[in-house]
Coordinates of C-alpha atoms in Angstrom, one line a residue:
Y1 CA -10.3 -23.2 -8.9
T2 CA -11.5 -25.8 -11.4
I3 CA -15.1 -25.5 -10.0
T4 CA -14.8 -21.8 -10.3
F5 CA -13.7 -22.0 -14.0
Y6 CA -16.6 -24.3 -14.9
L7 CA -19.1 -21.8 -13.3
I8 CA -17.4 -18.9 -15.3
I9 CA -17.7 -20.9 -18.5
D10 CA -21.4 -21.7 -17.8
F11 CA -22.1 -17.9 -17.7
M12 CA -20.1 -17.2 -20.8
K13 CA -22.2 -19.8 -22.7
K14 CA -25.4 -17.8 -22.1
D15 CA -26.2 -15.5 -24.9
S16 CA -27.7 -12.9 -22.7
S17 CA -29.1 -12.1 -19.3
P18 CA -32.1 -9.9 -18.4
S19 CA -29.7 -7.4 -16.7
I20 CA -26.2 -7.0 -15.3
Y21 CA -27.9 -6.9 -11.9
D22 CA -29.4 -10.4 -12.4
T23 CA -26.0 -11.7 -13.6
V24 CA -24.2 -10.4 -10.5
V25 CA -26.9 -11.9 -8.2
S26 CA -26.6 -15.3 -9.9
M27 CA -22.8 -15.4 -10.1
A28 CA -22.4 -14.2 -6.5
K29 CA -24.8 -16.9 -5.2
N30 CA -23.0 -19.7 -7.2
F31 CA -19.4 -18.6 -6.7
F32 CA -19.4 -17.6 -3.1
T33 CA -21.2 -20.7 -1.9
S34 CA -19.0 -23.0 -3.9
I35 CA -16.0 -22.1 -1.8
S36 CA -17.4 -23.0 1.6
S37 CA -20.3 -24.7 3.2
T38 CA -20.6 -21.6 5.5
E39 CA -23.1 -19.5 3.9
D40 CA -22.2 -16.3 5.7
A41 CA -18.5 -16.3 6.6
E42 CA -17.5 -13.8 9.2
D43 CA -16.0 -10.5 8.1
D44 CA -12.5 -9.4 8.9
E45 CA -11.6 -6.3 10.8
P46 CA -14.2 -3.4 10.8
V47 CA -13.7 -0.4 8.5
D48 CA -13.8 3.0 10.1
L49 CA -15.4 5.3 7.5
N50 CA -15.6 9.1 8.1
L51 CA -18.5 9.7 5.7
G52 CA -18.7 13.4 6.6
A53 CA -15.1 13.9 5.7
L54 CA -15.6 12.0 2.4
N55 CA -18.6 14.3 1.5
K56 CA -16.5 17.4 2.2
L57 CA -13.6 16.1 0.3
H58 CA -15.7 15.5 -2.8
D59 CA -17.5 18.9 -2.9
N60 CA -17.0 20.3 -6.4
S61 CA -14.9 17.3 -7.3
P62 CA -15.2 15.6 -10.8
T63 CA -14.6 12.2 -9.1
V64 CA -17.6 10.4 -7.6
I65 CA -16.8 7.9 -4.8
F66 CA -19.1 5.2 -3.5
I67 CA -18.9 2.1 -1.4
F68 CA -20.6 -1.1 -2.6
N69 CA -21.9 -3.8 -0.1
H70 CA -21.5 -7.3 -1.7
K71 CA -23.8 -8.9 0.9
T72 CA -26.8 -6.6 0.3
L73 CA -26.1 -5.5 -3.3
T74 CA -26.6 -1.9 -2.1
Y75 CA -24.4 1.1 -1.6
D76 CA -23.3 2.0 1.9
Y77 CA -22.2 5.4 0.7
F78 CA -22.5 7.6 -2.4
S79 CA -20.9 11.0 -2.6
D80 CA -23.3 14.0 -3.1
N81 CA -21.4 15.2 -6.2
I82 CA -23.0 12.5 -8.3
K83 CA -25.7 15.0 -9.1
E84 CA -23.1 17.4 -10.6
V85 CA -21.7 14.6 -12.8
M86 CA -24.8 12.7 -13.8
G87 CA -27.8 14.7 -12.7
H88 CA -29.1 11.9 -10.5
D89 CA -29.3 12.5 -6.7
H90 CA -27.1 10.3 -4.5
Q91 CA -30.3 9.0 -2.8
D92 CA -31.4 7.5 -6.1
F93 CA -28.4 5.1 -5.8
L94 CA -28.7 4.6 -2.1
N95 CA -32.4 3.6 -2.4
G96 CA -32.2 1.7 -5.7
G97 CA -28.9 -0.1 -5.0
L98 CA -27.1 -2.0 -7.7
K99 CA -30.3 -2.7 -9.6
F100 CA -30.8 1.0 -10.3
A101 CA -27.2 1.7 -11.1
M102 CA -26.9 -1.2 -13.6
S103 CA -30.2 -0.2 -15.3
L104 CA -28.4 2.9 -16.5
V105 CA -25.7 1.0 -18.4
H106 CA -25.8 1.3 -22.2
P107 CA -27.7 -1.7 -23.7
D108 CA -24.8 -2.4 -26.2
H109 CA -22.5 -2.9 -23.2
T110 CA -24.6 -5.2 -21.2
K111 CA -23.8 -8.4 -23.1
I112 CA -20.1 -7.7 -23.0
Y113 CA -20.3 -7.2 -19.2
N114 CA -22.4 -10.3 -18.6
R115 CA -20.4 -12.7 -20.8
H116 CA -16.8 -11.4 -20.3
I117 CA -16.2 -8.6 -17.7
L118 CA -18.2 -9.9 -14.8
P119 CA -17.0 -13.5 -15.1
M120 CA -13.4 -12.2 -15.3
M121 CA -13.8 -10.2 -12.2
F122 CA -15.2 -13.1 -10.3
K123 CA -12.4 -15.3 -11.5
Y124 CA -9.8 -12.9 -10.1
Y125 CA -11.8 -12.5 -6.9
M126 CA -11.8 -16.3 -6.4
T127 CA -8.1 -16.7 -7.3
Y128 CA -6.9 -14.0 -5.0
A129 CA -9.2 -14.9 -2.2
F130 CA -7.2 -18.1 -1.8
K131 CA -4.0 -16.0 -1.7
G132 CA -5.6 -13.5 0.8
K133 CA -4.8 -10.6 -1.5
N134 CA -8.1 -9.3 -2.8
K135 CA -7.5 -6.0 -1.1
D136 CA -4.4 -5.7 -3.3
L137 CA -6.4 -6.0 -6.5
R138 CA -7.7 -3.0 -8.4
F139 CA -10.1 -3.2 -11.4
S140 CA -10.2 -0.2 -13.8
Y141 CA -12.8 -0.3 -16.5
T142 CA -15.0 1.9 -18.7
F143 CA -18.6 1.8 -20.0
K144 CA -21.3 4.1 -21.0
I145 CA -23.9 5.1 -18.4
Q146 CA -27.0 7.2 -18.8
K147 CA -27.3 10.6 -17.2
K148 CA -30.7 11.9 -15.9
N149 CA -31.1 14.0 -19.0
G150 CA -31.0 10.9 -21.2
E151 CA -27.6 11.4 -22.6
Y152 CA -24.9 8.7 -22.2
M153 CA -21.4 9.5 -20.8
W154 CA -18.3 7.4 -20.8
A155 CA -17.5 6.5 -17.1
L156 CA -14.1 5.3 -15.9
H157 CA -14.3 3.3 -12.7
H158 CA -11.5 2.3 -10.3
M159 CA -12.6 -0.4 -7.9
N160 CA -10.8 -2.2 -5.0
A161 CA -11.9 -4.2 -1.9
I162 CA -11.6 -2.4 1.4
K163 CA -13.2 -5.2 3.5
T164 CA -13.2 -9.0 3.1
N165 CA -14.6 -11.9 5.0
T166 CA -12.7 -14.8 6.5
L167 CA -12.7 -16.5 3.2
G168 CA -10.9 -13.6 1.6
L169 CA -13.9 -12.6 -0.5
P170 CA -14.9 -8.9 -0.8
V171 CA -17.6 -7.6 1.5
L172 CA -17.1 -3.8 0.8
T173 CA -15.5 -2.3 -2.3
K174 CA -14.7 1.3 -2.8
L175 CA -15.2 2.8 -6.3
H176 CA -14.0 6.0 -7.9
M177 CA -15.9 7.2 -11.0
M178 CA -15.1 9.9 -13.5
D179 CA -16.7 11.2 -16.7
V180 CA -14.1 10.6 -19.4
T181 CA -16.4 11.3 -22.4
T182 CA -14.2 14.1 -23.7
L183 CA -11.1 11.9 -23.3
K184 CA -12.3 8.8 -25.1
T185 CA -11.2 8.5 -28.7
D186 CA -12.9 5.2 -29.5
D187 CA -16.1 3.3 -28.7
N188 CA -14.4 0.3 -26.9
I189 CA -14.8 -1.0 -23.4
N190 CA -11.5 -1.1 -21.6
I191 CA -10.5 -3.1 -18.5
T192 CA -7.2 -3.3 -16.7
I193 CA -6.6 -5.4 -13.5
S194 CA -3.7 -4.3 -11.4
L195 CA -2.0 -5.8 -8.3
K196 CA -0.3 -3.9 -5.5
E197 CA 3.3 -5.0 -5.2
E198 CA 5.9 -4.8 -2.4
D199 CA 6.7 -1.2 -3.2
N200 CA 2.9 -0.4 -2.7
C201 CA 2.6 0.6 -6.4
F202 CA -0.2 -1.0 -8.5
K203 CA 1.1 -2.7 -11.6
P204 CA -1.1 -4.1 -14.4
I205 CA -1.4 -7.9 -14.5
Y206 CA -4.2 -8.1 -17.2
S207 CA -5.6 -5.7 -19.8
R208 CA -8.2 -6.2 -22.5
I209 CA -10.2 -4.1 -25.0
F210 CA -13.7 -5.1 -26.0
S211 CA -15.2 -3.7 -29.2
T212 CA -18.8 -2.6 -28.8
Q213 CA -19.2 -2.7 -32.6
N214 CA -18.0 -6.3 -33.3
T215 CA -18.8 -8.5 -30.3
F216 CA -17.9 -12.1 -30.6
S217 CA -19.3 -15.3 -29.2
F218 CA -17.7 -18.7 -28.7
S219 CA -19.6 -21.8 -29.8
D220 CA -20.4 -24.5 -27.4
R221 CA -17.6 -26.7 -28.9
E222 CA -15.1 -23.9 -28.6
L223 CA -16.1 -23.4 -24.9
E224 CA -15.7 -27.1 -24.3
I225 CA -12.2 -26.9 -25.7
L226 CA -11.5 -23.7 -23.7
E227 CA -12.4 -25.6 -20.5
L228 CA -9.9 -28.3 -21.3
I229 CA -7.2 -25.9 -22.3
A230 CA -7.7 -24.3 -18.8
Q231 CA -7.1 -27.7 -17.3
G232 CA -3.7 -27.9 -19.1
K233 CA -4.8 -30.4 -21.7
T234 CA -2.9 -30.5 -25.0
S235 CA -4.6 -30.5 -28.4
E236 CA -4.0 -34.2 -28.8
E237 CA -5.5 -35.0 -25.4
I238 CA -8.5 -32.7 -26.1
S239 CA -9.1 -34.6 -29.4
K240 CA -9.3 -37.9 -27.6
I241 CA -11.6 -36.6 -24.9
L242 CA -14.0 -35.0 -27.3
S243 CA -13.6 -37.7 -30.0
I244 CA -12.6 -35.2 -32.7
S245 CA -9.4 -34.9 -34.8
K246 CA -6.4 -33.0 -33.5
H247 CA -6.6 -30.8 -36.6
T248 CA -10.2 -29.8 -35.7
V249 CA -9.0 -28.9 -32.2
I250 CA -6.2 -26.7 -33.6
T251 CA -8.7 -25.1 -36.0
H252 CA -11.1 -24.2 -33.1
R253 CA -8.2 -22.8 -31.0
R254 CA -7.1 -20.6 -33.9
N255 CA -10.7 -19.4 -34.5
M256 CA -11.0 -18.5 -30.8
L257 CA -7.7 -16.5 -30.9
D258 CA -9.0 -14.7 -34.1
K259 CA -12.4 -13.9 -32.5
S260 CA -11.0 -12.6 -29.2
K261 CA -8.0 -10.7 -30.8
V262 CA -5.5 -12.2 -28.4
K263 CA -2.1 -13.7 -29.1
N264 CA -2.0 -17.0 -27.2
S265 CA -4.0 -19.5 -25.1
S266 CA -2.9 -17.9 -21.8
E267 CA -4.6 -14.6 -22.8
L268 CA -7.6 -16.5 -24.1
I269 CA -8.2 -18.1 -20.7

């Protein structure tokens, strides 16, 4: 977990990335290989997908369903009704894969996803892979995506793994997407992470709102302190490790809480 956190911090330090697609490729390459020397772990049980039934089910539906393949960074399935929602044909996504899909994300949202949303997702993937519970995680998030006519719509995604490998990492994830433009009352990106409990109901374990108008960035010193906080170090211990005063550490911690609009260090991590 410590190795994973350092990799996450490294990506958060970067001011930007050429695209969300490039960030996913880089993070997947670093994170997945850091867990095991086996480059391609075997998959768990096969998934039986009745794609014909899925297509019929989503005729005239406002909900688009698609299945993402983490190994190939392509889509194994994309429902036909994407054309009704976005104007793009489902073959555009099947042929273009993740690179095409992420090219449609609003530019103002790319930095937030690269620096915060994607590292957070990988952090939870890694943590719950060890617990063998990645299939019990659900990510719900919003962002603006461009339709074929050039207009942007607010899209709500629900994502969960339907197939993992022997390391517990996702191989296939199923996503549901809806146009929620008429329901959004602000211009913020929302993310909620939920976990399926014993009663088979999903209950939120993490929720965060990111402003697209006032994005924040942590300084290198703040990120160093954040790394040490994640390791359980106290302010006094951090001051000795970094050779700065305890007062300076406390000031940096306060500034990070103010920037990120969270209440405590646990939410900050």
